[in-house]
PDB file of C-alpha atoms and ligand atoms in Angstrom:
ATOM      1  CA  UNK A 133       1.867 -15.966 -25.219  1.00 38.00           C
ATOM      2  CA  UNK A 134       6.157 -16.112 -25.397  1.00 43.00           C
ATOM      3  CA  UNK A 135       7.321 -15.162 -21.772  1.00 45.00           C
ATOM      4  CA  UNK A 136       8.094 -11.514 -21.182  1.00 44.00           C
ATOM      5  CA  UNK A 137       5.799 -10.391 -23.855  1.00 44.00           C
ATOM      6  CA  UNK A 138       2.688  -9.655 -22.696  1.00 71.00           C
ATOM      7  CA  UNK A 139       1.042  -6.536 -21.702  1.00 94.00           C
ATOM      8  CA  UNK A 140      -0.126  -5.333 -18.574  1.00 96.00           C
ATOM      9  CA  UNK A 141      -3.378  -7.494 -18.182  1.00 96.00           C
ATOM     10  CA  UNK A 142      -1.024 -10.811 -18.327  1.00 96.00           C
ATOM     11  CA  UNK A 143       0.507  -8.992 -15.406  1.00 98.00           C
ATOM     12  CA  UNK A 144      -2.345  -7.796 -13.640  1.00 98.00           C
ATOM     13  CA  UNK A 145      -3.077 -11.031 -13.675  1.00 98.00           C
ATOM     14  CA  UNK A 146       0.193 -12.032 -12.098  1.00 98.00           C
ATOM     15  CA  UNK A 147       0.220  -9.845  -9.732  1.00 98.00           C
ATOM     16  CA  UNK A 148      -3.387 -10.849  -8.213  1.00 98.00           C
ATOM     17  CA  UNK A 149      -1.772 -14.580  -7.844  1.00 98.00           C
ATOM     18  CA  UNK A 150       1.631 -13.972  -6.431  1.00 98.00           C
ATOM     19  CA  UNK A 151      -0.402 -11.704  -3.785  1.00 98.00           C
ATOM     20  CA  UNK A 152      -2.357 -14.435  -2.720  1.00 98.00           C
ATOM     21  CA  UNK A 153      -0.195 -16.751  -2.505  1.00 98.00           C
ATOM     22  CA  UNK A 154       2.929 -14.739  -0.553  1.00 98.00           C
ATOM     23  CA  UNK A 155      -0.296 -13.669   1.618  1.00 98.00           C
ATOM     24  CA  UNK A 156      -1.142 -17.531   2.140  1.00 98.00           C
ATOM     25  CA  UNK A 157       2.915 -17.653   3.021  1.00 98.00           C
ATOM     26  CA  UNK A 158       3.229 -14.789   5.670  1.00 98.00           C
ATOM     27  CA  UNK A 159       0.063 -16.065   7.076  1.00 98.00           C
ATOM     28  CA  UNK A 160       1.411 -19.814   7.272  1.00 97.00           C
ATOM     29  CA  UNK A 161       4.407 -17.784   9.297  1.00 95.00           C
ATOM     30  CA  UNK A 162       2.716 -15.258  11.270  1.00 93.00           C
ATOM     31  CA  UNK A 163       3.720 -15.888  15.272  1.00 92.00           C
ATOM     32  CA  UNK A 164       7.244 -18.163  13.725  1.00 91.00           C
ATOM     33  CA  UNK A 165       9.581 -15.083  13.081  1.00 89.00           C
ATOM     34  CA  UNK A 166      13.280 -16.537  13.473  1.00 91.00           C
ATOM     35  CA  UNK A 167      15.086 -13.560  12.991  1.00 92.00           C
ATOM     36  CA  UNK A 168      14.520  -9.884  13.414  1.00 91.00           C
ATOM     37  CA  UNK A 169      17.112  -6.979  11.931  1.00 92.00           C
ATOM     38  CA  UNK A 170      16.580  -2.595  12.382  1.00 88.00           C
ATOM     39  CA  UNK A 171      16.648  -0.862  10.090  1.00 82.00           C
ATOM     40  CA  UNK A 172      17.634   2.202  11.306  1.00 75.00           C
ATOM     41  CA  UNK A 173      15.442   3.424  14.067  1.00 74.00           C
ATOM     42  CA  UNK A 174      12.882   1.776  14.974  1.00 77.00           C
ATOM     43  CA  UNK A 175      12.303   0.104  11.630  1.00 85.00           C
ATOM     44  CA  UNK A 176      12.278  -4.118  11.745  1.00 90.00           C
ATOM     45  CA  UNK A 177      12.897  -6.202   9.003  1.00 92.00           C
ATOM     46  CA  UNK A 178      12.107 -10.120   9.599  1.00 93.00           C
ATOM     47  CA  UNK A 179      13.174 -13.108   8.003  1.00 95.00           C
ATOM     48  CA  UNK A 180       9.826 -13.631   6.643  1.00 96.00           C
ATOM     49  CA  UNK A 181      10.002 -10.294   4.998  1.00 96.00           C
ATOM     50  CA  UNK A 182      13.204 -11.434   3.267  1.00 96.00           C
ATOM     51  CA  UNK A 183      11.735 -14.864   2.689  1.00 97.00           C
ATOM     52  CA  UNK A 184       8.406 -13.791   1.092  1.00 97.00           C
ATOM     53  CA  UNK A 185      10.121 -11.311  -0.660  1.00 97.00           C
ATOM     54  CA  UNK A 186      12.959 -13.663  -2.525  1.00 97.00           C
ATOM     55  CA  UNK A 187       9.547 -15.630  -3.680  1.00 98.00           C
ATOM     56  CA  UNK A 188       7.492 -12.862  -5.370  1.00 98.00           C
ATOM     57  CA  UNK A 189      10.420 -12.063  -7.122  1.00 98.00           C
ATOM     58  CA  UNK A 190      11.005 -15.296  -8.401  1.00 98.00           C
ATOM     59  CA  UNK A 191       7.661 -15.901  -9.703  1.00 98.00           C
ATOM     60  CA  UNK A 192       8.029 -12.600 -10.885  1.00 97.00           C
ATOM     61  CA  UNK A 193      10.700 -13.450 -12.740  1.00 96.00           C
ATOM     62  CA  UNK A 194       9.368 -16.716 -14.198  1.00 96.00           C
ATOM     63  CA  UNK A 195       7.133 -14.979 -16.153  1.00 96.00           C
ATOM     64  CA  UNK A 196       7.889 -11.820 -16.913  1.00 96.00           C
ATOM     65  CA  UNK A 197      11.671 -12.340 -17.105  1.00 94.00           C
ATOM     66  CA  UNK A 198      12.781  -8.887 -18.423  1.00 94.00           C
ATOM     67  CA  UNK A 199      10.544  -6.686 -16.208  1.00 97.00           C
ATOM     68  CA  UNK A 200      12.629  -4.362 -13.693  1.00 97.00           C
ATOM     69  CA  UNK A 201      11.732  -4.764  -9.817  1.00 97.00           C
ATOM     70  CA  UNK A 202      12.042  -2.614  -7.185  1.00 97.00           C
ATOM     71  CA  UNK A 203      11.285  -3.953  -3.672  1.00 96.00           C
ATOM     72  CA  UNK A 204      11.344  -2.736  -0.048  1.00 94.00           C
ATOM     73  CA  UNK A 205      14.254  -5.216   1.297  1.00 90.00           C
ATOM     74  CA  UNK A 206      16.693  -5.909  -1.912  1.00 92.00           C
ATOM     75  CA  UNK A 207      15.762  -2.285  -3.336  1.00 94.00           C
ATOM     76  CA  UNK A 208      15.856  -1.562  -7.365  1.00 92.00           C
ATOM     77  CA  UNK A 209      17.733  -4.239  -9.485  1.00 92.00           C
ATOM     78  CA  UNK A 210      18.839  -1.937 -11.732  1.00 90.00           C
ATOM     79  CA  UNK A 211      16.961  -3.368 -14.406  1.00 92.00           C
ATOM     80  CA  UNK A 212      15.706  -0.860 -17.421  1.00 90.00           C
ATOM     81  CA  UNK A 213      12.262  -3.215 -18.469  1.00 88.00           C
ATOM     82  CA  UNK A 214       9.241  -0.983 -19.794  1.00 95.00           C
ATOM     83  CA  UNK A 215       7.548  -2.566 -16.678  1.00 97.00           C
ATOM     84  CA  UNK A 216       8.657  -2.205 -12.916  1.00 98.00           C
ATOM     85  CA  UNK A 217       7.091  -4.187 -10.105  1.00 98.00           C
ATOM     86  CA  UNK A 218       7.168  -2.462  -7.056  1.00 98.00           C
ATOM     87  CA  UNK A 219       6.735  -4.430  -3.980  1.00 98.00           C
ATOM     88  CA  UNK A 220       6.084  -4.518  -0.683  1.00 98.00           C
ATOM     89  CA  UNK A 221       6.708  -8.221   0.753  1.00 98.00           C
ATOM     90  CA  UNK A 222       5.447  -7.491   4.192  1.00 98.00           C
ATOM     91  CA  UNK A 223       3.422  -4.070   4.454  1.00 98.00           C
ATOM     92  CA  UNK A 224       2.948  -3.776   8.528  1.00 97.00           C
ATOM     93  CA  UNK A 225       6.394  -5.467   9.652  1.00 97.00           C
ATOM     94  CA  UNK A 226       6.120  -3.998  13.428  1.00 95.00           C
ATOM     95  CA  UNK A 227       2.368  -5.484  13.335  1.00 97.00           C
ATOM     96  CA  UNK A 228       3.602  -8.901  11.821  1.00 97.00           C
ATOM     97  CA  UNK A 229       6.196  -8.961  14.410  1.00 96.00           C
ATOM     98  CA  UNK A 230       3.855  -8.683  17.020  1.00 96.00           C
ATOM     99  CA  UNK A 231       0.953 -10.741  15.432  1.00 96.00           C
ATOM    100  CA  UNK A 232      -1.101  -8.110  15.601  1.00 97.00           C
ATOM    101  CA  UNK A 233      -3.720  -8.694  12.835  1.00 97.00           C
ATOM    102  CA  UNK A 234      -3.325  -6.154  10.177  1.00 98.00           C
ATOM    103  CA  UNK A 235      -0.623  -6.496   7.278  1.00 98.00           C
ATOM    104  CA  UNK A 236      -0.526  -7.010   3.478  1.00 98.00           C
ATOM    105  CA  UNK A 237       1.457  -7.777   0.837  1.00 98.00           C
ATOM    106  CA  UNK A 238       1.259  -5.109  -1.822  1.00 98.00           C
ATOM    107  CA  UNK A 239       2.154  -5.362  -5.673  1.00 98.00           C
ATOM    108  CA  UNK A 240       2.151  -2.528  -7.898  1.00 98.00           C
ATOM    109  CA  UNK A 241       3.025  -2.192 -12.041  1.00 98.00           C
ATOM    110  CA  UNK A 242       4.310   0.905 -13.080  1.00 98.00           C
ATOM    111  CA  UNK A 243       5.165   1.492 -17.012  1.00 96.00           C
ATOM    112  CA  UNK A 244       6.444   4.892 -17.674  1.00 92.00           C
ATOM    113  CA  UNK A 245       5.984   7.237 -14.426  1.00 91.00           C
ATOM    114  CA  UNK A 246       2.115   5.379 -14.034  1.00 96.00           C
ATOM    115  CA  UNK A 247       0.881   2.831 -11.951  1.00 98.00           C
ATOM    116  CA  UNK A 248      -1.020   0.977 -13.847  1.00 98.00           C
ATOM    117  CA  UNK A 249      -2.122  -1.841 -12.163  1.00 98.00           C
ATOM    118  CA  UNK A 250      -2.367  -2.561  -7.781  1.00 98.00           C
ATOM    119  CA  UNK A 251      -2.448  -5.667  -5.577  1.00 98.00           C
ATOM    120  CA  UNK A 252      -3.220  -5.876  -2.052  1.00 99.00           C
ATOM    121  CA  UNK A 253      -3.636  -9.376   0.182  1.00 98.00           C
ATOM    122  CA  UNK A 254      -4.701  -9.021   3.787  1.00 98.00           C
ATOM    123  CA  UNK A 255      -4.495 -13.118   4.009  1.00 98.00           C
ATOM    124  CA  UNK A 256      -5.779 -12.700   7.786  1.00 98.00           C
ATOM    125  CA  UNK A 257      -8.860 -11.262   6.576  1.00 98.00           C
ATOM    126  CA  UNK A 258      -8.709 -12.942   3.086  1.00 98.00           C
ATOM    127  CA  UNK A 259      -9.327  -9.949   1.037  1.00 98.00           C
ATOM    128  CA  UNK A 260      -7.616  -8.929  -1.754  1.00 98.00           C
ATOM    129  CA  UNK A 261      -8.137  -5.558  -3.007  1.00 99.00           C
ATOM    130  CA  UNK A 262      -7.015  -4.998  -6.689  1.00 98.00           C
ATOM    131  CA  UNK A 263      -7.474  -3.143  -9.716  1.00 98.00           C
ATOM    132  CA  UNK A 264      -5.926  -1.748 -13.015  1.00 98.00           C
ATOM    133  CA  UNK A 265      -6.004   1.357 -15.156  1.00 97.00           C
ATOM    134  CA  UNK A 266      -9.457   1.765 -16.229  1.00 96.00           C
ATOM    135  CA  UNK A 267     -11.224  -1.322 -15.385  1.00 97.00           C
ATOM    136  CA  UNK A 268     -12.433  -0.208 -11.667  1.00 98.00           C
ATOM    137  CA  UNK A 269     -11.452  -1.783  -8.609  1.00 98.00           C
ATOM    138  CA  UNK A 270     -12.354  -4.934  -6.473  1.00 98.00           C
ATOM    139  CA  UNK A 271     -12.657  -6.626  -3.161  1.00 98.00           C
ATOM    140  CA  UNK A 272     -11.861 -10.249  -4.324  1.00 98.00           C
ATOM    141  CA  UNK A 273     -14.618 -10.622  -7.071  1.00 98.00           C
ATOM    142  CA  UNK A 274     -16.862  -7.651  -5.813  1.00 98.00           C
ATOM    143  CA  UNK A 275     -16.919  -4.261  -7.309  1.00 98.00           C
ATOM    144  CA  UNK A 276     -15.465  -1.163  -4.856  1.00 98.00           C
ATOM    145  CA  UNK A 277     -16.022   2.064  -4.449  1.00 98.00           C
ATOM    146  CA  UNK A 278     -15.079   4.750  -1.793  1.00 98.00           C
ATOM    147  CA  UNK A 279     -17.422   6.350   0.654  1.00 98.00           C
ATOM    148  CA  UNK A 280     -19.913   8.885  -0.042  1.00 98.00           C
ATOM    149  CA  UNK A 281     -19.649  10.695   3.259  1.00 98.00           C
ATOM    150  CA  UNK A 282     -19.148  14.761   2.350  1.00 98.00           C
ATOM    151  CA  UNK A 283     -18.934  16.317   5.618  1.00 98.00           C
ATOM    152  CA  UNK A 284     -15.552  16.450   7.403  1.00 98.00           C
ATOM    153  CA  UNK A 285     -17.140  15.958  10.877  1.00 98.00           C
ATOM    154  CA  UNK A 286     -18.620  12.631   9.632  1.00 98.00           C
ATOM    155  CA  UNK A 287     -15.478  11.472   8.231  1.00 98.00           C
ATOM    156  CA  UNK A 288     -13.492   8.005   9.667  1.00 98.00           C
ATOM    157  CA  UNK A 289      -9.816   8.997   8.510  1.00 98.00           C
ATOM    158  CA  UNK A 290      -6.532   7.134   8.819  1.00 98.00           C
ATOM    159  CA  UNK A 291      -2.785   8.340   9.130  1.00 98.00           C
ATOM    160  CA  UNK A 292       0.456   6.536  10.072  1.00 97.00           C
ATOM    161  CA  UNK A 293       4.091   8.140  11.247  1.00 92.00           C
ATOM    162  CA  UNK A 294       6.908   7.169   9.525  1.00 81.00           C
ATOM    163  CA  UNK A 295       9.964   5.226  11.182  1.00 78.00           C
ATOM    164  CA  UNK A 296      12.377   7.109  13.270  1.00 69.00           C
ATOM    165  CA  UNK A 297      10.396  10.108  14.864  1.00 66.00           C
ATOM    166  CA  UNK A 298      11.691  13.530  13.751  1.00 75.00           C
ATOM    167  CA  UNK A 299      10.803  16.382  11.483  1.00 75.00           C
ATOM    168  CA  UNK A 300       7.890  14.571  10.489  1.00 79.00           C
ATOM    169  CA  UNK A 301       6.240  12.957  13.574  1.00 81.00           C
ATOM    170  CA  UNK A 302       6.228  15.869  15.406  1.00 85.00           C
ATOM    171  CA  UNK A 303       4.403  17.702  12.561  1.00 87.00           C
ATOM    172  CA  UNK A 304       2.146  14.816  12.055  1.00 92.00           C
ATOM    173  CA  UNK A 305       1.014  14.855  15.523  1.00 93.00           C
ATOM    174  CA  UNK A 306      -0.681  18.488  15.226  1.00 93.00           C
ATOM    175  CA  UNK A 307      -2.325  17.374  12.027  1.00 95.00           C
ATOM    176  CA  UNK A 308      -3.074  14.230  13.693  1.00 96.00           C
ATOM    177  CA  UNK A 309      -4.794  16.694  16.722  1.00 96.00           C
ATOM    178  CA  UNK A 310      -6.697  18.650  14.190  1.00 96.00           C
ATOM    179  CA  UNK A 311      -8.032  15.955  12.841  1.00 98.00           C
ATOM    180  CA  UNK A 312      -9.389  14.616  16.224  1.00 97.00           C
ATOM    181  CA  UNK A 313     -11.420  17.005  16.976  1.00 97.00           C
ATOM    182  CA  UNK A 314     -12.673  17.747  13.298  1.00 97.00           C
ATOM    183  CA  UNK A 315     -13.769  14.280  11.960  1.00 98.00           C
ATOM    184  CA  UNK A 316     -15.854  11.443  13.647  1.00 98.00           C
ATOM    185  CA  UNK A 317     -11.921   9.491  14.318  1.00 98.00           C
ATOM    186  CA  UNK A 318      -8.611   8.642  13.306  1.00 98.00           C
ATOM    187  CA  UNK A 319      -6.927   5.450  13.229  1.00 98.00           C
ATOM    188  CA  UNK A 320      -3.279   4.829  13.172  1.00 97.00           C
ATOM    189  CA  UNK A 321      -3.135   1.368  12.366  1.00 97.00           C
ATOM    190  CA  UNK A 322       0.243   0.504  11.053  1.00 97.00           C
ATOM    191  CA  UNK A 323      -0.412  -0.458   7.388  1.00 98.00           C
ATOM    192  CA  UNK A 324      -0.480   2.151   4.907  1.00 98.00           C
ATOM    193  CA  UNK A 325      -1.352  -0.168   2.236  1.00 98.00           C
ATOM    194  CA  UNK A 326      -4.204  -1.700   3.914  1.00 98.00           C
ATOM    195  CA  UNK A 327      -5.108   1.733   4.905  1.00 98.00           C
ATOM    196  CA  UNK A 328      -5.158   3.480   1.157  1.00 99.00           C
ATOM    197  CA  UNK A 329      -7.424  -0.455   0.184  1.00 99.00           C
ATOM    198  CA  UNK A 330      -9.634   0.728   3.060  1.00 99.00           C
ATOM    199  CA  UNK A 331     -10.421   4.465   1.509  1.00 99.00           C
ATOM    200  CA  UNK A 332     -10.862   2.598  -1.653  1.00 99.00           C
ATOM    201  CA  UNK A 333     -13.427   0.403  -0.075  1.00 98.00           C
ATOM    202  CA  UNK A 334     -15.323   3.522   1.757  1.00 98.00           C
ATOM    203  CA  UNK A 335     -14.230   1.706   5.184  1.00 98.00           C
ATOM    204  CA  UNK A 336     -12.155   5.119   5.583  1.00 98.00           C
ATOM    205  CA  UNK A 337     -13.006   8.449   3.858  1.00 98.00           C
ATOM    206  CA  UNK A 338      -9.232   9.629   3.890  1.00 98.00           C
ATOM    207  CA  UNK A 339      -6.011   8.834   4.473  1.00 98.00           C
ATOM    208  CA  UNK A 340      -2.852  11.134   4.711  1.00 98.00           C
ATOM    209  CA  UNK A 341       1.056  10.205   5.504  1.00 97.00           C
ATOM    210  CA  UNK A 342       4.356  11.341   4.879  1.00 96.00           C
ATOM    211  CA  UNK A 343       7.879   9.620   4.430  1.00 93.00           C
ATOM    212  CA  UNK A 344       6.348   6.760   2.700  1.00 96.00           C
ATOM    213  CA  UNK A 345       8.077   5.126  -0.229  1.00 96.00           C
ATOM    214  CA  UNK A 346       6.889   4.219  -3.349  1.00 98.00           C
ATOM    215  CA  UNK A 347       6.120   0.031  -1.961  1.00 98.00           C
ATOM    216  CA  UNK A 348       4.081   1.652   0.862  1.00 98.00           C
ATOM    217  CA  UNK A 349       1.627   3.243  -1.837  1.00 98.00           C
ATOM    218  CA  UNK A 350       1.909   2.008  -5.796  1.00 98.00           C
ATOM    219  CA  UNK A 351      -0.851  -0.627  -5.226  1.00 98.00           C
ATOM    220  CA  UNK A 352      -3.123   1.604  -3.554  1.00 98.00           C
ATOM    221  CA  UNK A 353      -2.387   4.914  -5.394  1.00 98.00           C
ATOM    222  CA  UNK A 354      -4.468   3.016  -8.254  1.00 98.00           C
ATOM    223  CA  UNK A 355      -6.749   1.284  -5.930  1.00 98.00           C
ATOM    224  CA  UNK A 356      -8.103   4.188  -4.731  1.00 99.00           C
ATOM    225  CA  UNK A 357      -8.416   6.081  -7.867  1.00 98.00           C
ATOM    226  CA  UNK A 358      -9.771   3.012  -9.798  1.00 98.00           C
ATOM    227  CA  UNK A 359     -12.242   3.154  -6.577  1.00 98.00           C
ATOM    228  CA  UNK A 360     -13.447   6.814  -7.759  1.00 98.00           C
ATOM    229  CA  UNK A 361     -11.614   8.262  -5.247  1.00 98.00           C
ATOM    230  CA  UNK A 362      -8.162  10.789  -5.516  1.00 98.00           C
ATOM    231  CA  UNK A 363      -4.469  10.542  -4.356  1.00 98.00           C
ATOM    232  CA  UNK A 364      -2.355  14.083  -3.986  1.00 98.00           C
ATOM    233  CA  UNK A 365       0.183  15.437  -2.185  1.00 98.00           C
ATOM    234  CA  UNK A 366      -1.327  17.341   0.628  1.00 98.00           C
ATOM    235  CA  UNK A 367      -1.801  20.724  -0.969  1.00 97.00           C
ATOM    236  CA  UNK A 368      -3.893  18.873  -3.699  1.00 98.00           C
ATOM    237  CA  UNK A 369      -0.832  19.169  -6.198  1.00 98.00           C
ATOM    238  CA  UNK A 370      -0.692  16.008  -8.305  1.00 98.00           C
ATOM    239  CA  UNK A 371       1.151  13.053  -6.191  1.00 98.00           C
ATOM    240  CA  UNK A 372       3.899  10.777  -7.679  1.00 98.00           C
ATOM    241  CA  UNK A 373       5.708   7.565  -6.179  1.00 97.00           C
ATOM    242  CA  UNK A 374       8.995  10.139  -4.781  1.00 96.00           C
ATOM    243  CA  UNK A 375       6.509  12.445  -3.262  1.00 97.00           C
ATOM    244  CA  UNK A 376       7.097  13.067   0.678  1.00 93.00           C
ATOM    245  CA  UNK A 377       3.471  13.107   1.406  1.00 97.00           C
ATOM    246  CA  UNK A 378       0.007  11.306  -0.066  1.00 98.00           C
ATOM    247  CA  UNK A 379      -2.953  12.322   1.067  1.00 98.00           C
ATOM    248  CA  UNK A 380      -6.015   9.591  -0.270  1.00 98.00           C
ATOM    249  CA  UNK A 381      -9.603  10.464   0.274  1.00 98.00           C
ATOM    250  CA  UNK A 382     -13.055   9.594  -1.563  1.00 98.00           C
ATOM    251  CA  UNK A 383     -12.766  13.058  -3.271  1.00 98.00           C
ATOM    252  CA  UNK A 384     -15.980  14.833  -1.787  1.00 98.00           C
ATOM    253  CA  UNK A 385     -13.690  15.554   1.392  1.00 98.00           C
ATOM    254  CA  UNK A 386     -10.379  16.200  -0.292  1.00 98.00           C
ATOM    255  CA  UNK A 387     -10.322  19.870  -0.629  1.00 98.00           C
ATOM    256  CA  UNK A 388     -11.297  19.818   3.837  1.00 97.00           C
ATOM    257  CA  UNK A 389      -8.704  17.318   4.439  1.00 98.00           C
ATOM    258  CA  UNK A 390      -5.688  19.498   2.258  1.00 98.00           C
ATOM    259  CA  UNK A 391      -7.118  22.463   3.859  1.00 97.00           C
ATOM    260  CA  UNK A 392      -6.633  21.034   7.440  1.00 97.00           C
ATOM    261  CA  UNK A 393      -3.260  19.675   6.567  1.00 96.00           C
ATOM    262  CA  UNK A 394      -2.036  22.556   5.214  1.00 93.00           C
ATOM    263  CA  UNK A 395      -3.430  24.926   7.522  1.00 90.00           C
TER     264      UNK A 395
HETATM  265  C1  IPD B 269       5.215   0.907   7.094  1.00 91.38           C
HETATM  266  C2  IPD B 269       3.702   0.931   7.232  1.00 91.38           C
HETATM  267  C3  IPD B 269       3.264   1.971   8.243  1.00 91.38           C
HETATM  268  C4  IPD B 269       3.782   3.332   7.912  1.00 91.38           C
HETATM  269  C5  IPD B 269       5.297   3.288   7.763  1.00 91.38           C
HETATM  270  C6  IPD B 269       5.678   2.271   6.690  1.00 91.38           C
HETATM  271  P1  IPD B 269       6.511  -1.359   6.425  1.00 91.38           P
HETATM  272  O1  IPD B 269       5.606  -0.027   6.094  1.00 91.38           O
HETATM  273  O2  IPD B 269       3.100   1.191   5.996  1.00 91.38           O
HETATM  274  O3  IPD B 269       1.859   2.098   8.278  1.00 91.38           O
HETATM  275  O4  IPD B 269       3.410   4.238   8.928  1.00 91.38           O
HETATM  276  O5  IPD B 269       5.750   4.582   7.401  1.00 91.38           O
HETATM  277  O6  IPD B 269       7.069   2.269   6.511  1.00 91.38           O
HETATM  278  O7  IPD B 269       7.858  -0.839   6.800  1.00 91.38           O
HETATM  279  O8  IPD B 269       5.834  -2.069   7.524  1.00 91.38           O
HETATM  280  O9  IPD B 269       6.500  -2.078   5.131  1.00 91.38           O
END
C-alpha cells in the first residue's frame, strides 16, 4: 500500500502501535521528569509530555504523511487531510508528575465530524483498550463490553474537574454530592481517558465531566460506544468533540445519570 493512502483500518492499525510504544516510553520515564511548565492554573505540562508527543507525531507522519493532527501540547497543525489524529501524549499529567499510577496515552481518528477509530495504553497496567467503527471494542486481544448494572444505587461512577477551579468545579461538586449518596461510589481519579476505557470495560457504569477537550475523549468516545455503551452531553443531547460536557455510561443507567446531572 503507497504511503498516505490507506483507509482507516491501516490506521487503526497505527494507532494501536504508536500507543504502545509511546506507553512503553512514558513508562521507561515515569519518576525522571526534568522539566515541569503551567499551563495556566494549575495545569502541568512535562518534558515527557512534549517528548512523547514530538514521537507519535513523527511516526504519525511516517506513514500517513498527509493526515492533519491535532494534539494537546503543539495544538492543530493546520493541516486540511480527510483524516485527523487527535492526541493525547500524556492523559493524567498531574498523576505522571507525581508517579501516581494511573495515565494513558490516547489516540483517536476522526474523518469528517466522526471518530472512527480509539486508542488507549495504560503501559503501567499494560492494557490497551481499542476499537474502531463497527468492529467492537477490546482489552488487548479480548472482547469488551460495559457493565450490565441497571440500578443507579448499584452503580460505580467516575468524574474528574477540569483545571483551574471556577464556574465549573463548583457546579461539579453538587453533582459530584448527588452522586454520593445515590450510587454505590465515585472516583475522581485524574484520567479521563482511562476513565471513559473503564465504562467501556464495565469497571465503571458511568462517567460524566465537563471542560474536557477533544484529546481528553476522541479515543474513548468510540471505545465506549464500540463497547455497547453511549456518550452525550449531559441532557442526553447527542455529544461532539467541542461539547463542554460528556457524560459516558453503559446505557441502562444513562437516562438516571442525565436526570441527576441535570436536576
Ligand atoms: C486531564 C485529565 C483529568 C481531567 C482534566 C484533563 P491531562 O487531562 O483527563 O482527568 O479531569 O480535565 O485535562 O491534562 O492530564 O491530559
Amino acid at each position: 500500500m503507497r504511503k498516505g493512502t490507506s483507509g482507516i483500518s491501516e490506521r487503526y492499525r497505527t494507532a494501536i502501535h504508536i500507543a504502545r510504544e509511546a506507553g512503553m516510553f512514558i513508562k521507561r520515564n515515569c519518576g525522571l521528569v526534568r522539566s515541569v511548565t503551567m499551563k495556566g492554573c494549575s495545569n502541568l505540562v512535562t518534558d515527557v509530555d512534549r517528548r512523547v508527543e514530538r514521537l507519535i507525531i513523527e511516526r504519525v507522519r511516517r506513514r500517513h504523511a498527509g493526515d492533519a493532527v491535532l494534539s494537546e501540547e503543539c495544538g492543530d497543525d493546520g493541516r486540511e487531510g480527510e483524516y485527523r489524529w487527535i492526541i493525547d501524549p500524556i492523559d493524567g499529567t498531574t498523576n505522571y508528575f507525581r508517579s501516581f499510577p494511573f495515565f494513558c496515552v490516547s489516540i483517536g481518528i476522526v474523518q469528517g465530524r466522526e471518530v472512527k477509530a480509539g486508542a488507549i495504553c495504560d503501559p503501567l497496567r499494560n492494557e490497551l483498550f481499542h476499537a474502531a467503527a463497527g468492529s467492537g471494542a477490546f482489552l488487548n486481544v479480548k472482547r469488551i463490553r460495559v457493565s450490565a448494572v441497571s440500578r443507579l444505587s448499584e452503580s460505580f461512577l467516575a468524574t474528574g474537574f477540569a483545571y483551574g477551579g471556577g464556574a465549573h468545579s463548583c457546579a461539579n461538586i453538587r453533582r459530584f454530592e448527588r452522586f454520593l449518596k445515590a450510587s454505590l461510589g465515585v472516583r475522581r481519579a485524574g484520567s479521563a481517558a482511562l476513565d471513559l476505557a473503564y465504562v467501556a470495560c464495565g469497571r465503571f457504569d458511568g462517567f460524566w465531566e465537563m471542560g474536557l477537550h477533544p484529546w481528553d475523549t476522541a479515543a474513548g468516545w468510540r471505545i465506549v460506544e464500540e463497547a455497547g455503551g453511549i456518550v452525550t452531553r449531559f441532557d442526553g443531547t447527542p455529544f461532539t468533540l467541542d461539547a463542554d460536557d460528556i457524560l459516558a455510561s453503559n446505557a441502562h443507567i444513562h437516562s438516571h445519570l442525565s436526570e441527576t446531572l441535570e436536576a
